[in-house]
mmCIF file of C-alpha atoms in Angstrom:
data_model
loop_
_atom_site.group_PDB
_atom_site.id
_atom_site.type_symbol
_atom_site.label_atom_id
_atom_site.label_comp_id
_atom_site.label_asym_id
_atom_site.label_seq_id
_atom_site.Cartn_x
_atom_site.Cartn_y
_atom_site.Cartn_z
ATOM 1 C CA UNK A 23 73.996 105.744 104.875
ATOM 2 C CA UNK A 24 73.605 106.728 101.189
ATOM 3 C CA UNK A 25 75.061 105.099 98.189
ATOM 4 C CA UNK A 26 78.447 103.330 98.191
ATOM 5 C CA UNK A 27 80.897 105.391 96.264
ATOM 6 C CA UNK A 28 82.684 103.889 93.332
ATOM 7 C CA UNK A 29 86.214 102.554 93.959
ATOM 8 C CA UNK A 30 88.928 104.967 92.768
ATOM 9 C CA UNK A 31 92.251 103.387 92.188
ATOM 10 C CA UNK A 32 94.497 106.348 91.555
ATOM 11 C CA UNK A 33 96.428 107.362 94.618
ATOM 12 C CA UNK A 34 96.539 111.033 95.523
ATOM 13 C CA UNK A 35 98.701 110.506 98.624
ATOM 14 C CA UNK A 36 101.054 107.715 99.238
ATOM 15 C CA UNK A 37 102.974 107.122 102.486
ATOM 16 C CA UNK A 38 106.045 104.880 102.564
ATOM 17 C CA UNK A 39 107.619 103.774 105.802
ATOM 18 C CA UNK A 40 106.691 107.096 107.469
ATOM 19 C CA UNK A 41 108.146 107.475 111.012
ATOM 20 C CA UNK A 42 107.957 110.199 113.652
ATOM 21 C CA UNK A 43 109.980 109.368 116.871
ATOM 22 C CA UNK A 44 110.420 111.617 119.811
ATOM 23 C CA UNK A 45 113.415 111.280 122.114
ATOM 24 C CA UNK A 46 112.830 110.973 125.878
ATOM 25 C CA UNK A 47 115.404 112.860 127.730
ATOM 26 C CA UNK A 48 115.898 113.473 131.531
ATOM 27 C CA UNK A 49 118.351 114.948 133.934
ATOM 28 C CA UNK A 50 120.376 118.164 133.996
ATOM 29 C CA UNK A 51 122.365 117.100 130.855
ATOM 30 C CA UNK A 52 119.266 116.021 128.983
ATOM 31 C CA UNK A 53 120.536 112.598 128.342
ATOM 32 C CA UNK A 54 118.366 110.281 126.130
ATOM 33 C CA UNK A 55 116.637 107.556 127.993
ATOM 34 C CA UNK A 56 114.240 106.203 125.437
ATOM 35 C CA UNK A 57 112.122 107.084 122.390
ATOM 36 C CA UNK A 58 108.416 107.483 121.872
ATOM 37 C CA UNK A 59 107.517 105.939 118.412
ATOM 38 C CA UNK A 60 104.455 108.056 117.680
ATOM 39 C CA UNK A 61 104.370 106.956 114.066
ATOM 40 C CA UNK A 62 106.427 103.884 113.292
ATOM 41 C CA UNK A 63 106.644 102.728 109.627
ATOM 42 C CA UNK A 64 103.226 103.727 108.169
ATOM 43 C CA UNK A 65 102.620 102.446 104.534
ATOM 44 C CA UNK A 66 99.242 103.616 103.167
ATOM 45 C CA UNK A 67 97.778 105.251 100.140
ATOM 46 C CA UNK A 68 94.675 107.556 99.905
ATOM 47 C CA UNK A 69 92.796 107.394 96.566
ATOM 48 C CA UNK A 70 91.666 110.417 94.822
ATOM 49 C CA UNK A 71 88.107 111.306 95.781
ATOM 50 C CA UNK A 72 87.821 108.827 98.663
ATOM 51 C CA UNK A 73 87.394 109.245 102.408
ATOM 52 C CA UNK A 74 89.930 107.119 104.318
ATOM 53 C CA UNK A 75 88.923 106.772 107.930
ATOM 54 C CA UNK A 76 91.761 106.449 110.532
ATOM 55 C CA UNK A 77 90.762 105.070 113.902
ATOM 56 C CA UNK A 78 92.293 104.141 117.187
ATOM 57 C CA UNK A 79 92.563 104.881 120.881
ATOM 58 C CA UNK A 80 93.771 108.210 122.043
ATOM 59 C CA UNK A 81 97.520 108.350 121.829
ATOM 60 C CA UNK A 82 97.941 105.938 119.056
ATOM 61 C CA UNK A 83 99.539 108.560 116.770
ATOM 62 C CA UNK A 84 96.559 109.357 114.477
ATOM 63 C CA UNK A 85 96.856 113.132 114.791
ATOM 64 C CA UNK A 86 100.662 113.041 114.655
ATOM 65 C CA UNK A 87 100.458 111.219 111.354
ATOM 66 C CA UNK A 88 98.001 113.854 110.012
ATOM 67 C CA UNK A 89 100.458 116.639 111.074
ATOM 68 C CA UNK A 90 103.515 114.854 109.595
ATOM 69 C CA UNK A 91 101.637 114.380 106.215
ATOM 70 C CA UNK A 92 101.297 118.246 106.148
ATOM 71 C CA UNK A 93 104.836 118.758 107.432
ATOM 72 C CA UNK A 94 103.500 120.751 110.460
ATOM 73 C CA UNK A 95 105.897 118.387 112.163
ATOM 74 C CA UNK A 96 108.974 116.886 110.223
ATOM 75 C CA UNK A 97 109.053 113.226 109.907
ATOM 76 C CA UNK A 98 111.992 111.188 111.176
ATOM 77 C CA UNK A 99 112.137 109.179 108.032
ATOM 78 C CA UNK A 100 110.076 107.916 105.118
ATOM 79 C CA UNK A 101 108.471 109.203 101.955
ATOM 80 C CA UNK A 102 105.306 111.395 101.643
ATOM 81 C CA UNK A 103 104.276 111.453 97.918
ATOM 82 C CA UNK A 104 101.377 113.904 97.090
ATOM 83 C CA UNK A 105 100.164 113.947 93.400
ATOM 84 C CA UNK A 106 103.359 112.288 92.415
ATOM 85 C CA UNK A 107 105.649 114.647 94.200
ATOM 86 C CA UNK A 108 107.738 113.643 97.281
ATOM 87 C CA UNK A 109 107.139 116.330 99.720
ATOM 88 C CA UNK A 110 110.284 115.786 101.547
ATOM 89 C CA UNK A 111 112.470 116.308 98.495
ATOM 90 C CA UNK A 112 110.893 119.230 96.548
ATOM 91 C CA UNK A 113 112.318 122.694 96.851
ATOM 92 C CA UNK A 114 110.821 124.987 99.393
ATOM 93 C CA UNK A 115 109.185 127.165 96.700
ATOM 94 C CA UNK A 116 107.454 124.215 95.116
ATOM 95 C CA UNK A 117 106.433 122.844 98.387
ATOM 96 C CA UNK A 118 104.768 126.243 99.235
ATOM 97 C CA UNK A 119 102.674 125.809 96.008
ATOM 98 C CA UNK A 120 101.843 122.091 96.754
ATOM 99 C CA UNK A 121 100.908 122.962 100.400
ATOM 100 C CA UNK A 122 97.893 124.985 99.031
ATOM 101 C CA UNK A 123 96.370 121.686 97.872
ATOM 102 C CA UNK A 124 96.594 120.103 101.296
ATOM 103 C CA UNK A 125 94.721 121.603 104.281
ATOM 104 C CA UNK A 126 93.448 120.524 107.689
ATOM 105 C CA UNK A 127 90.344 121.005 109.808
ATOM 106 C CA UNK A 128 91.392 120.919 113.487
ATOM 107 C CA UNK A 129 89.730 119.276 116.380
ATOM 108 C CA UNK A 130 89.007 122.263 118.587
ATOM 109 C CA UNK A 131 86.871 124.846 116.607
ATOM 110 C CA UNK A 132 87.750 127.590 119.165
ATOM 111 C CA UNK A 133 91.435 127.340 119.896
ATOM 112 C CA UNK A 134 92.275 126.990 116.212
ATOM 113 C CA UNK A 135 90.819 130.490 115.599
ATOM 114 C CA UNK A 136 92.490 133.708 116.484
ATOM 115 C CA UNK A 137 90.277 135.429 118.986
ATOM 116 C CA UNK A 138 91.655 138.836 117.991
ATOM 117 C CA UNK A 139 90.874 138.348 114.241
ATOM 118 C CA UNK A 140 87.576 138.634 112.551
ATOM 119 C CA UNK A 141 86.357 135.422 110.800
ATOM 120 C CA UNK A 142 86.508 137.082 107.446
ATOM 121 C CA UNK A 143 90.381 137.685 107.961
ATOM 122 C CA UNK A 144 90.756 134.165 109.366
ATOM 123 C CA UNK A 145 89.123 132.636 106.207
ATOM 124 C CA UNK A 146 91.066 134.885 103.889
ATOM 125 C CA UNK A 147 94.391 134.269 105.639
ATOM 126 C CA UNK A 148 95.578 131.762 103.245
ATOM 127 C CA UNK A 149 94.558 133.910 100.157
ATOM 128 C CA UNK A 150 96.533 136.734 101.730
ATOM 129 C CA UNK A 151 99.687 134.633 102.265
ATOM 130 C CA UNK A 152 99.593 133.268 98.798
ATOM 131 C CA UNK A 153 98.712 136.762 97.374
ATOM 132 C CA UNK A 154 95.728 135.584 95.595
ATOM 133 C CA UNK A 155 93.388 138.417 94.370
ATOM 134 C CA UNK A 156 92.827 141.801 95.443
ATOM 135 C CA UNK A 157 91.432 142.843 98.834
ATOM 136 C CA UNK A 158 87.901 143.160 97.370
ATOM 137 C CA UNK A 159 88.182 139.857 95.492
ATOM 138 C CA UNK A 160 89.283 138.036 98.642
ATOM 139 C CA UNK A 161 86.339 139.428 100.495
ATOM 140 C CA UNK A 162 83.952 138.419 97.847
ATOM 141 C CA UNK A 163 85.448 134.878 97.786
ATOM 142 C CA UNK A 164 85.242 134.537 101.423
ATOM 143 C CA UNK A 165 81.602 135.665 101.645
ATOM 144 C CA UNK A 166 80.805 133.043 98.891
ATOM 145 C CA UNK A 167 82.603 130.382 101.049
ATOM 146 C CA UNK A 168 80.708 131.504 104.187
ATOM 147 C CA UNK A 169 77.330 130.880 102.289
ATOM 148 C CA UNK A 170 78.545 127.474 101.058
ATOM 149 C CA UNK A 171 79.279 126.279 104.625
ATOM 150 C CA UNK A 172 76.020 127.652 105.937
ATOM 151 C CA UNK A 173 77.141 131.065 107.517
ATOM 152 C CA UNK A 174 75.672 134.405 106.648
ATOM 153 C CA UNK A 175 77.983 136.718 104.645
ATOM 154 C CA UNK A 176 77.191 139.666 106.862
ATOM 155 C CA UNK A 177 79.036 137.882 109.727
ATOM 156 C CA UNK A 178 82.339 138.681 107.854
ATOM 157 C CA UNK A 179 83.448 141.211 110.604
ATOM 158 C CA UNK A 180 82.413 139.312 113.617
ATOM 159 C CA UNK A 181 84.754 137.578 116.106
ATOM 160 C CA UNK A 182 84.993 133.903 117.056
ATOM 161 C CA UNK A 183 83.481 134.358 120.531
ATOM 162 C CA UNK A 184 80.250 135.476 118.838
ATOM 163 C CA UNK A 185 79.668 132.014 117.405
ATOM 164 C CA UNK A 186 78.542 128.645 118.619
ATOM 165 C CA UNK A 187 80.807 125.551 118.409
ATOM 166 C CA UNK A 188 79.202 124.317 115.326
ATOM 167 C CA UNK A 189 79.411 127.662 113.662
ATOM 168 C CA UNK A 190 83.100 127.877 114.580
ATOM 169 C CA UNK A 191 83.763 124.541 112.978
ATOM 170 C CA UNK A 192 82.079 125.812 109.810
ATOM 171 C CA UNK A 193 84.512 128.729 109.822
ATOM 172 C CA UNK A 194 87.392 126.200 110.066
ATOM 173 C CA UNK A 195 85.904 124.286 107.038
ATOM 174 C CA UNK A 196 85.612 127.488 105.052
ATOM 175 C CA UNK A 197 89.164 128.425 105.901
ATOM 176 C CA UNK A 198 90.341 124.967 104.641
ATOM 177 C CA UNK A 199 88.382 125.402 101.400
ATOM 178 C CA UNK A 200 89.658 128.932 100.698
ATOM 179 C CA UNK A 201 92.715 127.736 98.635
ATOM 180 C CA UNK A 202 90.745 125.222 96.591
ATOM 181 C CA UNK A 203 92.523 122.126 98.001
ATOM 182 C CA UNK A 204 92.448 118.578 96.672
ATOM 183 C CA UNK A 205 93.171 116.869 100.089
ATOM 184 C CA UNK A 206 91.842 117.711 103.556
ATOM 185 C CA UNK A 207 92.773 116.085 106.845
ATOM 186 C CA UNK A 208 89.759 116.184 109.172
ATOM 187 C CA UNK A 209 91.465 115.773 112.615
ATOM 188 C CA UNK A 210 88.662 114.732 115.036
ATOM 189 C CA UNK A 211 86.522 117.528 113.542
ATOM 190 C CA UNK A 212 83.377 116.408 115.544
ATOM 191 C CA UNK A 213 84.733 115.540 119.006
ATOM 192 C CA UNK A 214 83.976 118.991 120.561
ATOM 193 C CA UNK A 215 80.496 119.207 119.196
ATOM 194 C CA UNK A 216 77.054 118.144 120.266
ATOM 195 C CA UNK A 217 75.513 115.038 118.569
ATOM 196 C CA UNK A 218 72.909 117.007 116.688
ATOM 197 C CA UNK A 219 75.590 119.340 115.376
ATOM 198 C CA UNK A 220 77.867 116.551 114.461
ATOM 199 C CA UNK A 221 75.292 115.210 112.033
ATOM 200 C CA UNK A 222 75.021 118.708 110.296
ATOM 201 C CA UNK A 223 78.834 118.844 109.979
ATOM 202 C CA UNK A 224 79.104 115.325 108.527
ATOM 203 C CA UNK A 225 76.464 116.137 105.913
ATOM 204 C CA UNK A 226 78.371 119.301 105.028
ATOM 205 C CA UNK A 227 81.663 117.485 104.643
ATOM 206 C CA UNK A 228 79.894 114.968 102.368
ATOM 207 C CA UNK A 229 78.173 117.683 100.233
ATOM 208 C CA UNK A 230 81.500 119.611 99.869
ATOM 209 C CA UNK A 231 83.335 116.446 98.733
ATOM 210 C CA UNK A 232 80.708 115.804 96.057
ATOM 211 C CA UNK A 233 80.819 119.510 95.067
ATOM 212 C CA UNK A 234 84.470 120.018 95.011
ATOM 213 C CA UNK A 235 85.839 116.528 94.344
ATOM 214 C CA UNK A 236 87.713 116.421 97.696
ATOM 215 C CA UNK A 237 89.702 113.702 99.127
ATOM 216 C CA UNK A 238 89.496 113.280 102.923
ATOM 217 C CA UNK A 239 91.689 111.616 105.664
ATOM 218 C CA UNK A 240 89.118 111.498 108.449
ATOM 219 C CA UNK A 241 90.816 110.927 111.751
ATOM 220 C CA UNK A 242 88.535 109.930 114.627
ATOM 221 C CA UNK A 243 88.002 107.650 117.679
ATOM 222 C CA UNK A 244 84.182 107.483 117.010
ATOM 223 C CA UNK A 245 83.773 104.296 114.967
ATOM 224 C CA UNK A 246 80.108 105.034 114.239
ATOM 225 C CA UNK A 247 80.938 108.359 112.635
ATOM 226 C CA UNK A 248 83.776 106.712 110.604
ATOM 227 C CA UNK A 249 81.637 103.947 109.374
ATOM 228 C CA UNK A 250 79.092 106.481 108.062
ATOM 229 C CA UNK A 251 81.542 108.752 106.206
ATOM 230 C CA UNK A 252 84.412 106.630 105.118
ATOM 231 C CA UNK A 253 84.980 104.434 102.078
ATOM 232 C CA UNK A 254 87.945 102.464 103.682
ATOM 233 C CA UNK A 255 89.045 102.402 107.277
ATOM 234 C CA UNK A 256 92.554 102.018 108.652
ATOM 235 C CA UNK A 257 93.094 101.022 112.217
ATOM 236 C CA UNK A 258 96.191 102.324 114.168
ATOM 237 C CA UNK A 259 97.878 101.127 117.389
ATOM 238 C CA UNK A 260 100.916 102.624 119.014
ATOM 239 C CA UNK A 261 102.114 104.208 115.689
ATOM 240 C CA UNK A 262 101.516 101.228 113.355
ATOM 241 C CA UNK A 263 98.613 100.267 111.091
ATOM 242 C CA UNK A 264 97.210 96.939 112.172
ATOM 243 C CA UNK A 265 94.293 96.714 109.721
ATOM 244 C CA UNK A 266 93.135 98.271 106.590
ATOM 245 C CA UNK A 267 89.885 97.346 104.750
ATOM 246 C CA UNK A 268 86.814 98.550 102.917
ATOM 247 C CA UNK A 269 84.358 99.949 105.769
ATOM 248 C CA UNK A 270 81.655 97.313 105.349
ATOM 249 C CA UNK A 271 84.022 94.356 105.390
ATOM 250 C CA UNK A 272 85.916 95.721 108.353
ATOM 251 C CA UNK A 273 82.797 96.363 110.454
ATOM 252 C CA UNK A 274 81.064 93.180 109.555
ATOM 253 C CA UNK A 275 84.166 90.975 109.987
ATOM 254 C CA UNK A 276 87.194 92.542 111.614
ATOM 255 C CA UNK A 277 90.351 90.483 111.314
ATOM 256 C CA UNK A 278 92.823 91.911 113.868
ATOM 257 C CA UNK A 279 92.244 91.175 117.601
ATOM 258 C CA UNK A 280 92.617 94.957 118.339
ATOM 259 C CA UNK A 281 89.963 95.913 115.663
ATOM 260 C CA UNK A 282 87.584 93.256 117.131
ATOM 261 C CA UNK A 283 88.077 94.805 120.597
ATOM 262 C CA UNK A 284 87.401 98.347 119.431
ATOM 263 C CA UNK A 285 84.227 97.284 117.680
ATOM 264 C CA UNK A 286 82.974 95.282 120.793
ATOM 265 C CA UNK A 287 83.315 98.516 122.739
ATOM 266 C CA UNK A 288 81.047 100.695 120.540
ATOM 267 C CA UNK A 289 77.815 101.365 122.456
ATOM 268 C CA UNK A 290 74.515 100.098 120.887
ATOM 269 C CA UNK A 291 71.318 102.152 120.878
ATOM 270 C CA UNK A 292 69.362 99.110 122.208
ATOM 271 C CA UNK A 293 69.556 98.950 126.030
ATOM 272 C CA UNK A 294 68.440 95.336 125.876
ATOM 273 C CA UNK A 295 71.016 94.103 123.437
ATOM 274 C CA UNK A 296 73.888 92.165 124.982
ATOM 275 C CA UNK A 297 77.354 91.742 123.482
ATOM 276 C CA UNK A 298 80.025 89.076 124.317
ATOM 277 C CA UNK A 299 83.040 91.121 124.912
ATOM 278 C CA UNK A 300 86.696 89.959 125.354
ATOM 279 C CA UNK A 301 88.428 92.226 127.732
ATOM 280 C CA UNK A 302 92.020 93.134 126.952
ATOM 281 C CA UNK A 303 94.716 94.100 129.462
ATOM 282 C CA UNK A 304 95.254 97.850 130.015
ATOM 283 C CA UNK A 305 98.365 99.537 128.425
ATOM 284 C CA UNK A 306 100.884 100.060 131.205
ATOM 285 C CA UNK A 307 103.531 101.978 129.327
ATOM 286 C CA UNK A 308 103.551 103.039 125.606
ATOM 287 C CA UNK A 309 107.287 103.948 125.733
ATOM 288 C CA UNK A 310 108.302 100.188 126.401
ATOM 289 C CA UNK A 311 106.636 98.372 123.488
ATOM 290 C CA UNK A 312 107.846 94.758 123.037
ATOM 291 C CA UNK A 313 110.427 94.004 120.304
ATOM 292 C CA UNK A 314 107.876 91.893 118.434
ATOM 293 C CA UNK A 315 104.081 92.447 117.988
ATOM 294 C CA UNK A 316 103.315 95.904 119.624
ATOM 295 C CA UNK A 317 99.890 94.544 120.621
ATOM 296 C CA UNK A 318 101.024 91.294 122.215
ATOM 297 C CA UNK A 319 100.961 92.616 125.813
ATOM 298 C CA UNK A 320 97.263 93.166 125.474
ATOM 299 C CA UNK A 321 96.268 90.544 122.959
ATOM 300 C CA UNK A 322 93.559 87.991 124.039
ATOM 301 C CA UNK A 323 94.973 85.426 121.524
ATOM 302 C CA UNK A 324 98.728 86.014 122.066
ATOM 303 C CA UNK A 325 100.803 83.058 120.857
ATOM 304 C CA UNK A 326 104.318 82.030 121.841
ATOM 305 C CA UNK A 327 106.925 84.186 120.003
ATOM 306 C CA UNK A 328 104.587 87.166 119.352
ATOM 307 C CA UNK A 329 106.457 89.407 121.679
ATOM 308 C CA UNK A 330 109.780 88.568 119.960
ATOM 309 C CA UNK A 331 108.905 88.625 116.192
ATOM 310 C CA UNK A 332 107.613 91.542 114.286
ATOM 311 C CA UNK A 333 104.628 90.724 112.131
ATOM 312 C CA UNK A 334 104.447 92.257 108.618
ATOM 313 C CA UNK A 335 101.501 94.229 107.311
ATOM 314 C CA UNK A 336 100.257 91.775 104.605
ATOM 315 C CA UNK A 337 97.271 91.423 102.195
ATOM 316 C CA UNK A 338 95.200 88.507 103.546
ATOM 317 C CA UNK A 339 92.409 88.900 100.958
ATOM 318 C CA UNK A 340 91.697 91.455 98.158
ATOM 319 C CA UNK A 341 92.011 94.843 99.720
ATOM 320 C CA UNK A 342 92.208 93.395 103.215
ATOM 321 C CA UNK A 343 95.530 94.109 105.101
ATOM 322 C CA UNK A 344 96.340 92.945 108.613
ATOM 323 C CA UNK A 345 99.341 92.900 110.807
ATOM 324 C CA UNK A 346 99.043 89.535 112.782
ATOM 325 C CA UNK A 347 100.718 86.201 113.189
ATOM 326 C CA UNK A 348 97.448 84.243 112.939
ATOM 327 C CA UNK A 349 97.361 82.227 109.729
ATOM 328 C CA UNK A 350 95.141 83.498 106.955
ATOM 329 C CA UNK A 351 92.511 80.779 107.667
ATOM 330 C CA UNK A 352 92.562 81.613 111.357
ATOM 331 C CA UNK A 353 92.122 85.235 110.713
ATOM 332 C CA UNK A 354 89.155 84.777 108.162
ATOM 333 C CA UNK A 355 87.310 82.315 110.451
ATOM 334 C CA UNK A 356 87.683 84.444 113.514
ATOM 335 C CA UNK A 357 84.747 86.531 114.806
#
């Protein structure tokens, strides 16, 4: 797993009470009938140079949060502070400059590429938009980036359909690197790849982080991958963070009942190994969350009052945050 990276305390990105709500409308007159709280009051910071893993079930709001950070979707409310600048308040011209320092690697390495555009033009697109360098300088930079991510420079004029899935994801990584960003959101970058290719891409991301001093928000539902690549791990459920901890502490002793359930579901390579698993109820309707703890309808340790009162996201021990009504002693002694 490699050496543990030193803790870096300076935050590059800070989110404060970030929300993204979608109205549910119906009928001819499109009357509102409810709200989907895709992201509901997220408070978190990402330290410069670290990899923060973000995990949770499909539909929990992980990818929406990533898109909101980059303002690919506008937040309903909250603050997004990047390198001491509030992205929701800076003038458009300044945001255009700041946006160069924040990039994304998408989940699907094929649909995120323009099939009618050569990969050279795709990687150079950001450079062209921001008018960086001459055409010859952009071509040289793109070919250098292709070499860095493991692609041959002579592939510059080829099209996406001529590449394998792993090669397409390398194209996406090169595109994200083109503007020399400080922060990259990796939105499920491995889910469409074979396991052997996943390992190559993970190693590439780690090498690039070391080489360029990058900061990652690594979004995934694969807890094994997140454990390998992350420094800290945040667990998300129905738009809210329910736990945040250094990776080794979270995996060895999870605090929140939802985190424990997720880890119990991770398959083990030993076919003879057995796990004691606590089954949780299925989620019936994500649009009708209770007024209190959002996990209470499925929680195996639900207590009276959980469905009526909202638990706060609090620091139980140093660098260990959890959203639960269990007492600190009960949380720390639970397994």
